[in-house]
């Protein structure tokens, strides 16, 4: 292609490695500046490479603060490869005329599978069992070897009854669990009925649940939703599962509660300062730790990459991106 035709294309910055299909799709529509690395981009590098671009395909460690957003001249759209978007100040982006998108729905079931798996792994001590066998400690069957807790017919408490919360509830219903939930918004009546959900106060949820699973977005109101006080309200036999965002839990408080057996166990996929994990958690056996992989199935991560690429292309080409987080900006731009 000759140079002036090439320059007609919009340009997009991809800050970190994504699936090749998504890059190929972006290349059909734009000039692609691809940081094909897993390291992510420092703010200074981002500031330089973003110049002259109309879109950026970002990931959760790319922080778009009001200060960074103020420097993004010419960017029409930020397409985040995640359903969570606490790394982007959406109201500030809106003020700067930047559309923001995310990747909902495609990861709902994959993430719910993983949350339920963490719940079961912690309840039935499967990781401890794995290490026990691997290290050659298993010499005989014992009636009280690695006794865990039943999951079926127990009470599951879900904070946040959105898409993923509901998908977790659907799995729990299959295990004949009683399901209570807390959310500022009530789930649709049909969903409550289908899954037998009961809306309760946060305090009642903490006191009654055998398992507490967190499915809230990270916002000022949900930061440290679970701290020392809440952990003390939980049953000593309870298990906490977090696949939402690390700062929803006060991590040092949780580590201490696990060490002192204030609660029985935890299954964690997310941490307050990723990829750093509280050193105390690393020493404990009553916690199952995963490296933020709840949505990491081949199909789902591929779909998330493609979805972000499609959102970026739509925004660059002046079409409404399908998974828009600030639709009011679109209405304004479209003159509605
Ligand atoms: C999300 O989508 O928000 C996950 O945490 C990253 O896969």
mmCIF file of C-alpha atoms and ligand atoms in Angstrom:
data_model
loop_
_atom_site.group_PDB
_atom_site.id
_atom_site.type_symbol
_atom_site.label_atom_id
_atom_site.label_comp_id
_atom_site.label_asym_id
_atom_site.label_seq_id
_atom_site.Cartn_x
_atom_site.Cartn_y
_atom_site.Cartn_z
ATOM 1 C CA UNK A 1 0.000 0.000 0.000
ATOM 2 C CA UNK A 2 1.338 3.449 -0.844
ATOM 3 C CA UNK A 3 2.221 5.759 2.019
ATOM 4 C CA UNK A 4 -0.609 8.278 1.623
ATOM 5 C CA UNK A 5 -3.211 5.520 1.635
ATOM 6 C CA UNK A 6 -1.640 3.999 4.703
ATOM 7 C CA UNK A 7 -1.788 7.354 6.466
ATOM 8 C CA UNK A 8 -5.586 7.455 5.877
ATOM 9 C CA UNK A 9 -5.908 4.593 8.322
ATOM 10 C CA UNK A 10 -6.523 5.382 11.969
ATOM 11 C CA UNK A 11 -3.894 4.238 14.432
ATOM 12 C CA UNK A 12 -4.274 2.143 17.556
ATOM 13 C CA UNK A 13 -1.928 1.388 20.425
ATOM 14 C CA UNK A 14 -2.121 -2.079 22.020
ATOM 15 C CA UNK A 15 -0.359 -1.800 25.380
ATOM 16 C CA UNK A 16 0.280 -5.482 26.081
ATOM 17 C CA UNK A 17 0.067 -8.901 24.474
ATOM 18 C CA UNK A 18 -3.398 -10.027 23.307
ATOM 19 C CA UNK A 19 -4.579 -12.870 21.073
ATOM 20 C CA UNK A 20 -3.170 -12.826 17.508
ATOM 21 C CA UNK A 21 -6.670 -12.955 15.949
ATOM 22 C CA UNK A 22 -7.443 -9.627 17.593
ATOM 23 C CA UNK A 23 -4.224 -8.078 16.271
ATOM 24 C CA UNK A 24 -5.001 -9.395 12.765
ATOM 25 C CA UNK A 25 -8.471 -7.844 12.970
ATOM 26 C CA UNK A 26 -7.070 -4.525 14.162
ATOM 27 C CA UNK A 27 -4.551 -4.548 11.281
ATOM 28 C CA UNK A 28 -7.390 -4.849 8.773
ATOM 29 C CA UNK A 29 -8.726 -1.526 10.030
ATOM 30 C CA UNK A 30 -5.848 0.470 11.479
ATOM 31 C CA UNK A 31 -2.124 0.960 11.812
ATOM 32 C CA UNK A 32 -1.248 -1.030 14.889
ATOM 33 C CA UNK A 33 1.468 -0.085 17.363
ATOM 34 C CA UNK A 34 1.713 -3.329 19.286
ATOM 35 C CA UNK A 35 3.652 -3.704 22.521
ATOM 36 C CA UNK A 36 3.889 -7.467 22.183
ATOM 37 C CA UNK A 37 5.104 -8.060 25.695
ATOM 38 C CA UNK A 38 3.621 -9.123 28.997
ATOM 39 C CA UNK A 39 5.356 -6.377 30.930
ATOM 40 C CA UNK A 40 2.832 -3.633 30.321
ATOM 41 C CA UNK A 41 3.743 -0.068 29.626
ATOM 42 C CA UNK A 42 5.043 2.503 32.074
ATOM 43 C CA UNK A 43 3.173 5.811 32.141
ATOM 44 C CA UNK A 44 6.080 7.631 30.415
ATOM 45 C CA UNK A 45 6.200 5.115 27.549
ATOM 46 C CA UNK A 46 2.429 5.183 27.223
ATOM 47 C CA UNK A 47 2.503 8.984 26.981
ATOM 48 C CA UNK A 48 4.991 8.813 24.089
ATOM 49 C CA UNK A 49 3.503 5.898 22.154
ATOM 50 C CA UNK A 50 -0.069 7.067 22.432
ATOM 51 C CA UNK A 51 0.682 10.216 20.389
ATOM 52 C CA UNK A 52 -1.023 10.217 17.001
ATOM 53 C CA UNK A 53 -3.324 7.314 17.912
ATOM 54 C CA UNK A 54 -7.112 7.307 17.875
ATOM 55 C CA UNK A 55 -7.602 4.239 20.066
ATOM 56 C CA UNK A 56 -5.880 2.291 22.777
ATOM 57 C CA UNK A 57 -6.471 -1.350 23.658
ATOM 58 C CA UNK A 58 -5.633 -1.475 27.354
ATOM 59 C CA UNK A 59 -5.430 -3.982 30.188
ATOM 60 C CA UNK A 60 -6.076 -3.767 33.870
ATOM 61 C CA UNK A 61 -2.615 -2.600 34.880
ATOM 62 C CA UNK A 62 -2.796 0.425 32.540
ATOM 63 C CA UNK A 63 -3.934 3.217 34.810
ATOM 64 C CA UNK A 64 -5.977 5.953 33.141
ATOM 65 C CA UNK A 65 -6.156 8.535 35.905
ATOM 66 C CA UNK A 66 -7.617 12.020 35.315
ATOM 67 C CA UNK A 67 -4.027 13.289 34.888
ATOM 68 C CA UNK A 68 -3.174 10.671 32.227
ATOM 69 C CA UNK A 69 -6.523 11.159 30.457
ATOM 70 C CA UNK A 70 -5.891 14.905 30.242
ATOM 71 C CA UNK A 71 -2.838 14.189 28.060
ATOM 72 C CA UNK A 72 -4.552 11.877 25.562
ATOM 73 C CA UNK A 73 -5.058 14.251 22.655
ATOM 74 C CA UNK A 74 -6.866 12.631 19.734
ATOM 75 C CA UNK A 75 -7.822 9.384 21.505
ATOM 76 C CA UNK A 76 -11.430 8.542 20.701
ATOM 77 C CA UNK A 77 -11.729 5.254 22.531
ATOM 78 C CA UNK A 78 -10.072 3.191 25.253
ATOM 79 C CA UNK A 79 -10.994 -0.480 24.852
ATOM 80 C CA UNK A 80 -10.189 -2.372 28.045
ATOM 81 C CA UNK A 81 -9.593 -6.135 27.758
ATOM 82 C CA UNK A 82 -11.517 -6.918 30.963
ATOM 83 C CA UNK A 83 -15.001 -6.625 32.336
ATOM 84 C CA UNK A 84 -13.658 -4.680 35.334
ATOM 85 C CA UNK A 85 -12.616 -1.115 34.585
ATOM 86 C CA UNK A 86 -11.399 0.277 37.890
ATOM 87 C CA UNK A 87 -8.120 1.116 36.082
ATOM 88 C CA UNK A 88 -9.943 3.807 34.099
ATOM 89 C CA UNK A 89 -11.578 6.901 35.545
ATOM 90 C CA UNK A 90 -14.656 6.723 33.315
ATOM 91 C CA UNK A 91 -16.213 10.060 34.401
ATOM 92 C CA UNK A 92 -12.892 11.802 33.666
ATOM 93 C CA UNK A 93 -12.672 10.041 30.280
ATOM 94 C CA UNK A 94 -16.204 11.240 29.529
ATOM 95 C CA UNK A 95 -15.197 14.811 30.372
ATOM 96 C CA UNK A 96 -12.289 14.486 27.935
ATOM 97 C CA UNK A 97 -14.574 13.125 25.202
ATOM 98 C CA UNK A 98 -13.087 9.601 25.274
ATOM 99 C CA UNK A 99 -15.339 6.571 24.865
ATOM 100 C CA UNK A 100 -14.524 3.662 27.207
ATOM 101 C CA UNK A 101 -15.447 0.036 26.601
ATOM 102 C CA UNK A 102 -15.034 -3.277 28.434
ATOM 103 C CA UNK A 103 -15.684 -6.991 27.796
ATOM 104 C CA UNK A 104 -18.810 -8.148 29.631
ATOM 105 C CA UNK A 105 -20.773 -11.398 29.184
ATOM 106 C CA UNK A 106 -18.103 -13.445 27.393
ATOM 107 C CA UNK A 107 -16.352 -14.196 30.675
ATOM 108 C CA UNK A 108 -19.345 -14.624 32.967
ATOM 109 C CA UNK A 109 -19.557 -18.427 33.001
ATOM 110 C CA UNK A 110 -15.807 -18.947 32.890
ATOM 111 C CA UNK A 111 -15.326 -16.704 35.912
ATOM 112 C CA UNK A 112 -18.246 -18.286 37.779
ATOM 113 C CA UNK A 113 -16.796 -21.761 37.136
ATOM 114 C CA UNK A 114 -13.533 -20.605 38.644
ATOM 115 C CA UNK A 115 -15.155 -18.979 41.684
ATOM 116 C CA UNK A 116 -17.038 -22.192 42.381
ATOM 117 C CA UNK A 117 -13.876 -24.201 41.867
ATOM 118 C CA UNK A 118 -12.033 -22.026 44.427
ATOM 119 C CA UNK A 119 -14.922 -22.508 46.841
ATOM 120 C CA UNK A 120 -14.798 -26.264 46.433
ATOM 121 C CA UNK A 121 -11.004 -26.453 46.496
ATOM 122 C CA UNK A 122 -10.862 -24.550 49.770
ATOM 123 C CA UNK A 123 -13.779 -26.511 51.276
ATOM 124 C CA UNK A 124 -12.446 -29.927 50.284
ATOM 125 C CA UNK A 125 -8.736 -29.099 50.720
ATOM 126 C CA UNK A 126 -7.806 -30.369 47.287
ATOM 127 C CA UNK A 127 -4.597 -28.307 47.010
ATOM 128 C CA UNK A 128 -3.394 -29.559 50.384
ATOM 129 C CA UNK A 129 -4.219 -33.086 49.185
ATOM 130 C CA UNK A 130 -2.266 -32.527 45.976
ATOM 131 C CA UNK A 131 0.841 -31.434 47.911
ATOM 132 C CA UNK A 132 0.379 -34.319 50.336
ATOM 133 C CA UNK A 133 0.436 -36.878 47.511
ATOM 134 C CA UNK A 134 3.195 -35.130 45.542
ATOM 135 C CA UNK A 135 5.514 -34.896 48.531
ATOM 136 C CA UNK A 136 5.177 -38.622 49.245
ATOM 137 C CA UNK A 137 3.465 -38.087 52.608
ATOM 138 C CA UNK A 138 0.519 -40.342 51.695
ATOM 139 C CA UNK A 139 1.279 -43.699 53.223
ATOM 140 C CA UNK A 140 -2.129 -44.969 54.326
ATOM 141 C CA UNK A 141 -5.876 -44.326 54.129
ATOM 142 C CA UNK A 142 -7.135 -42.682 57.285
ATOM 143 C CA UNK A 143 -10.684 -42.001 58.373
ATOM 144 C CA UNK A 144 -9.773 -38.430 59.328
ATOM 145 C CA UNK A 145 -7.302 -37.603 56.573
ATOM 146 C CA UNK A 146 -7.669 -34.016 55.297
ATOM 147 C CA UNK A 147 -11.233 -33.637 56.433
ATOM 148 C CA UNK A 148 -13.009 -30.804 54.705
ATOM 149 C CA UNK A 149 -16.432 -29.253 54.697
ATOM 150 C CA UNK A 150 -19.496 -30.174 52.707
ATOM 151 C CA UNK A 151 -20.592 -27.738 50.057
ATOM 152 C CA UNK A 152 -23.975 -29.244 49.214
ATOM 153 C CA UNK A 153 -26.954 -28.044 51.254
ATOM 154 C CA UNK A 154 -24.845 -25.325 52.897
ATOM 155 C CA UNK A 155 -25.481 -21.585 52.732
ATOM 156 C CA UNK A 156 -23.736 -19.469 50.126
ATOM 157 C CA UNK A 157 -23.656 -15.698 50.618
ATOM 158 C CA UNK A 158 -23.014 -13.672 47.479
ATOM 159 C CA UNK A 159 -22.016 -10.018 47.561
ATOM 160 C CA UNK A 160 -23.042 -8.516 44.210
ATOM 161 C CA UNK A 161 -25.827 -10.217 42.278
ATOM 162 C CA UNK A 162 -24.800 -9.022 38.811
ATOM 163 C CA UNK A 163 -23.984 -11.243 35.846
ATOM 164 C CA UNK A 164 -21.204 -13.224 37.551
ATOM 165 C CA UNK A 165 -22.958 -13.360 40.927
ATOM 166 C CA UNK A 166 -25.998 -14.871 39.227
ATOM 167 C CA UNK A 167 -23.877 -17.383 37.353
ATOM 168 C CA UNK A 168 -22.280 -18.475 40.643
ATOM 169 C CA UNK A 169 -25.740 -18.765 42.202
ATOM 170 C CA UNK A 170 -26.817 -20.979 39.291
ATOM 171 C CA UNK A 171 -23.943 -23.357 40.064
ATOM 172 C CA UNK A 172 -24.740 -23.297 43.786
ATOM 173 C CA UNK A 173 -28.381 -24.148 43.071
ATOM 174 C CA UNK A 174 -27.103 -27.316 41.379
ATOM 175 C CA UNK A 175 -25.457 -28.220 44.681
ATOM 176 C CA UNK A 176 -28.746 -27.713 46.565
ATOM 177 C CA UNK A 177 -27.289 -24.756 48.427
ATOM 178 C CA UNK A 178 -29.324 -22.098 50.182
ATOM 179 C CA UNK A 179 -28.373 -18.818 48.532
ATOM 180 C CA UNK A 180 -28.516 -15.432 50.226
ATOM 181 C CA UNK A 181 -27.194 -12.247 48.670
ATOM 182 C CA UNK A 182 -26.495 -8.621 49.337
ATOM 183 C CA UNK A 183 -26.581 -5.918 46.689
ATOM 184 C CA UNK A 184 -27.661 -2.292 46.523
ATOM 185 C CA UNK A 185 -29.952 -3.370 43.675
ATOM 186 C CA UNK A 186 -32.401 -6.196 43.972
ATOM 187 C CA UNK A 187 -32.050 -9.018 41.417
ATOM 188 C CA UNK A 188 -34.975 -9.405 38.996
ATOM 189 C CA UNK A 189 -37.867 -11.249 40.633
ATOM 190 C CA UNK A 190 -37.723 -14.022 38.037
ATOM 191 C CA UNK A 191 -34.036 -14.663 38.855
ATOM 192 C CA UNK A 192 -34.717 -14.633 42.599
ATOM 193 C CA UNK A 193 -37.479 -17.159 42.059
ATOM 194 C CA UNK A 194 -35.571 -19.405 39.666
ATOM 195 C CA UNK A 195 -32.535 -19.672 41.941
ATOM 196 C CA UNK A 196 -34.291 -19.327 45.287
ATOM 197 C CA UNK A 197 -32.346 -16.195 46.210
ATOM 198 C CA UNK A 198 -32.945 -14.223 49.363
ATOM 199 C CA UNK A 199 -31.815 -10.607 49.641
ATOM 200 C CA UNK A 200 -30.377 -9.949 53.115
ATOM 201 C CA UNK A 201 -28.369 -7.266 54.914
ATOM 202 C CA UNK A 202 -24.578 -7.446 54.666
ATOM 203 C CA UNK A 203 -24.391 -8.308 58.337
ATOM 204 C CA UNK A 204 -26.899 -11.164 58.076
ATOM 205 C CA UNK A 205 -25.058 -12.529 55.064
ATOM 206 C CA UNK A 206 -21.761 -12.544 56.945
ATOM 207 C CA UNK A 207 -23.267 -14.177 60.013
ATOM 208 C CA UNK A 208 -25.274 -16.870 58.203
ATOM 209 C CA UNK A 209 -23.148 -17.895 55.219
ATOM 210 C CA UNK A 210 -20.903 -20.950 55.217
ATOM 211 C CA UNK A 211 -19.296 -19.569 52.056
ATOM 212 C CA UNK A 212 -19.015 -15.907 51.096
ATOM 213 C CA UNK A 213 -18.256 -15.114 47.456
ATOM 214 C CA UNK A 214 -17.477 -11.576 46.272
ATOM 215 C CA UNK A 215 -18.778 -10.312 42.925
ATOM 216 C CA UNK A 216 -18.840 -6.553 43.302
ATOM 217 C CA UNK A 217 -16.964 -4.052 41.140
ATOM 218 C CA UNK A 218 -14.165 -2.099 42.824
ATOM 219 C CA UNK A 219 -15.483 1.358 43.708
ATOM 220 C CA UNK A 220 -14.864 3.667 46.667
ATOM 221 C CA UNK A 221 -17.906 2.067 48.375
ATOM 222 C CA UNK A 222 -16.588 -1.492 47.958
ATOM 223 C CA UNK A 223 -12.927 -0.890 48.890
ATOM 224 C CA UNK A 224 -12.256 -3.042 51.971
ATOM 225 C CA UNK A 225 -15.841 -4.257 51.975
ATOM 226 C CA UNK A 226 -14.383 -7.183 53.899
ATOM 227 C CA UNK A 227 -12.077 -6.123 56.710
ATOM 228 C CA UNK A 228 -11.255 -7.319 60.224
ATOM 229 C CA UNK A 229 -14.730 -6.416 61.527
ATOM 230 C CA UNK A 230 -16.565 -8.300 58.785
ATOM 231 C CA UNK A 231 -14.265 -11.318 59.120
ATOM 232 C CA UNK A 232 -15.088 -11.468 62.816
ATOM 233 C CA UNK A 233 -18.794 -11.561 61.952
ATOM 234 C CA UNK A 234 -18.280 -14.659 59.802
ATOM 235 C CA UNK A 235 -18.583 -18.206 61.142
ATOM 236 C CA UNK A 236 -15.292 -19.782 62.277
ATOM 237 C CA UNK A 237 -16.041 -22.529 59.748
ATOM 238 C CA UNK A 238 -16.698 -20.075 56.893
ATOM 239 C CA UNK A 239 -14.745 -19.791 53.662
ATOM 240 C CA UNK A 240 -14.233 -16.540 51.724
ATOM 241 C CA UNK A 241 -13.873 -16.530 47.933
ATOM 242 C CA UNK A 242 -12.667 -13.484 46.011
ATOM 243 C CA UNK A 243 -12.607 -13.368 42.213
ATOM 244 C CA UNK A 244 -13.639 -9.698 41.985
ATOM 245 C CA UNK A 245 -10.847 -7.232 42.766
ATOM 246 C CA UNK A 246 -8.168 -7.508 45.449
ATOM 247 C CA UNK A 247 -8.839 -4.202 47.243
ATOM 248 C CA UNK A 248 -12.412 -5.322 48.000
ATOM 249 C CA UNK A 249 -10.740 -7.284 50.822
ATOM 250 C CA UNK A 250 -8.337 -5.878 53.409
ATOM 251 C CA UNK A 251 -5.612 -8.410 52.588
ATOM 252 C CA UNK A 252 -3.480 -8.147 55.779
ATOM 253 C CA UNK A 253 -6.684 -8.422 57.859
ATOM 254 C CA UNK A 254 -7.692 -11.543 55.933
ATOM 255 C CA UNK A 255 -4.240 -13.111 56.317
ATOM 256 C CA UNK A 256 -4.385 -12.527 60.053
ATOM 257 C CA UNK A 257 -7.939 -13.921 60.288
ATOM 258 C CA UNK A 258 -6.853 -17.058 58.423
ATOM 259 C CA UNK A 259 -3.760 -17.503 60.557
ATOM 260 C CA UNK A 260 -5.800 -17.171 63.757
ATOM 261 C CA UNK A 261 -8.641 -19.320 62.390
ATOM 262 C CA UNK A 262 -11.172 -16.527 62.761
ATOM 263 C CA UNK A 263 -12.519 -18.047 59.536
ATOM 264 C CA UNK A 264 -11.662 -21.499 58.216
ATOM 265 C CA UNK A 265 -10.319 -20.765 54.765
ATOM 266 C CA UNK A 266 -10.247 -18.698 51.603
ATOM 267 C CA UNK A 267 -9.933 -19.047 47.863
ATOM 268 C CA UNK A 268 -8.376 -16.007 46.206
ATOM 269 C CA UNK A 269 -7.753 -15.063 42.602
ATOM 270 C CA UNK A 270 -7.132 -11.351 43.150
ATOM 271 C CA UNK A 271 -4.928 -9.326 45.504
ATOM 272 C CA UNK A 272 -4.584 -5.796 46.760
ATOM 273 C CA UNK A 273 -1.233 -5.087 45.077
ATOM 274 C CA UNK A 274 -0.946 -7.585 42.227
ATOM 275 C CA UNK A 275 1.245 -9.411 41.513
ATOM 276 C CA UNK A 276 2.434 -8.994 45.106
ATOM 277 C CA UNK A 277 0.714 -11.303 47.578
ATOM 278 C CA UNK A 278 0.770 -10.702 51.339
ATOM 279 C CA UNK A 279 3.731 -12.835 52.572
ATOM 280 C CA UNK A 280 1.633 -14.271 55.391
ATOM 281 C CA UNK A 281 -0.900 -15.662 52.891
ATOM 282 C CA UNK A 282 1.942 -17.465 51.118
ATOM 283 C CA UNK A 283 2.737 -19.359 54.328
ATOM 284 C CA UNK A 284 -0.782 -20.488 55.161
ATOM 285 C CA UNK A 285 -2.295 -23.807 54.182
ATOM 286 C CA UNK A 286 -5.937 -22.826 54.613
ATOM 287 C CA UNK A 287 -5.957 -20.592 51.555
ATOM 288 C CA UNK A 288 -5.999 -21.483 47.859
ATOM 289 C CA UNK A 289 -4.167 -18.864 45.807
ATOM 290 C CA UNK A 290 -4.534 -18.345 42.059
ATOM 291 C CA UNK A 291 -2.792 -15.705 39.904
ATOM 292 C CA UNK A 292 -5.797 -13.689 38.629
ATOM 293 C CA UNK A 293 -6.866 -16.333 36.114
ATOM 294 C CA UNK A 294 -10.623 -16.663 36.740
ATOM 295 C CA UNK A 295 -11.443 -15.693 33.153
ATOM 296 C CA UNK A 296 -8.408 -17.455 31.702
ATOM 297 C CA UNK A 297 -9.831 -20.151 29.471
ATOM 298 C CA UNK A 298 -8.525 -20.236 25.910
ATOM 299 C CA UNK A 299 -11.931 -19.445 24.433
ATOM 300 C CA UNK A 300 -12.808 -16.690 26.853
ATOM 301 C CA UNK A 301 -9.520 -14.816 26.698
ATOM 302 C CA UNK A 302 -9.683 -15.039 22.901
ATOM 303 C CA UNK A 303 -13.231 -13.641 22.934
ATOM 304 C CA UNK A 304 -12.193 -10.853 25.318
ATOM 305 C CA UNK A 305 -9.316 -9.881 23.002
ATOM 306 C CA UNK A 306 -11.601 -9.876 19.955
ATOM 307 C CA UNK A 307 -14.305 -7.937 21.747
ATOM 308 C CA UNK A 308 -11.854 -5.219 22.769
ATOM 309 C CA UNK A 309 -10.499 -5.045 19.193
ATOM 310 C CA UNK A 310 -14.038 -4.695 17.805
ATOM 311 C CA UNK A 311 -14.842 -1.988 20.327
ATOM 312 C CA UNK A 312 -11.663 -0.109 19.391
ATOM 313 C CA UNK A 313 -12.357 -0.327 15.662
ATOM 314 C CA UNK A 314 -15.958 0.831 16.074
ATOM 315 C CA UNK A 315 -14.828 3.824 18.144
ATOM 316 C CA UNK A 316 -12.098 4.756 15.660
ATOM 317 C CA UNK A 317 -14.476 4.487 12.727
ATOM 318 C CA UNK A 318 -17.107 6.670 14.390
ATOM 319 C CA UNK A 319 -19.552 3.849 15.082
ATOM 320 C CA UNK A 320 -21.046 3.202 18.516
ATOM 321 C CA UNK A 321 -18.802 0.632 20.238
ATOM 322 C CA UNK A 322 -20.939 -2.317 21.334
ATOM 323 C CA UNK A 323 -19.729 -2.466 24.945
ATOM 324 C CA UNK A 324 -19.739 1.151 25.904
ATOM 325 C CA UNK A 325 -19.373 2.298 29.522
ATOM 326 C CA UNK A 326 -20.180 5.957 28.879
ATOM 327 C CA UNK A 327 -23.180 5.885 26.507
ATOM 328 C CA UNK A 328 -24.090 9.453 27.501
ATOM 329 C CA UNK A 329 -20.921 10.628 25.743
ATOM 330 C CA UNK A 330 -21.904 8.736 22.601
ATOM 331 C CA UNK A 331 -25.346 10.383 22.649
ATOM 332 C CA UNK A 332 -23.669 13.761 22.949
ATOM 333 C CA UNK A 333 -21.144 13.057 20.182
ATOM 334 C CA UNK A 334 -23.890 11.730 17.929
ATOM 335 C CA UNK A 335 -25.846 14.939 18.632
ATOM 336 C CA UNK A 336 -28.848 13.173 20.110
HETATM 337 C C1 LIG B 1 -11.781 -8.820 34.318
HETATM 338 O O1 LIG B 1 -12.208 -9.068 33.190
HETATM 339 O O2 LIG B 1 -12.120 -7.824 34.934
HETATM 340 C C2 LIG B 1 -10.809 -9.783 34.892
HETATM 341 O O3 LIG B 1 -10.478 -9.501 36.186
HETATM 342 C C3 LIG B 1 -9.572 -9.892 34.032
HETATM 343 O O4 LIG B 1 -9.809 -10.978 33.274
#
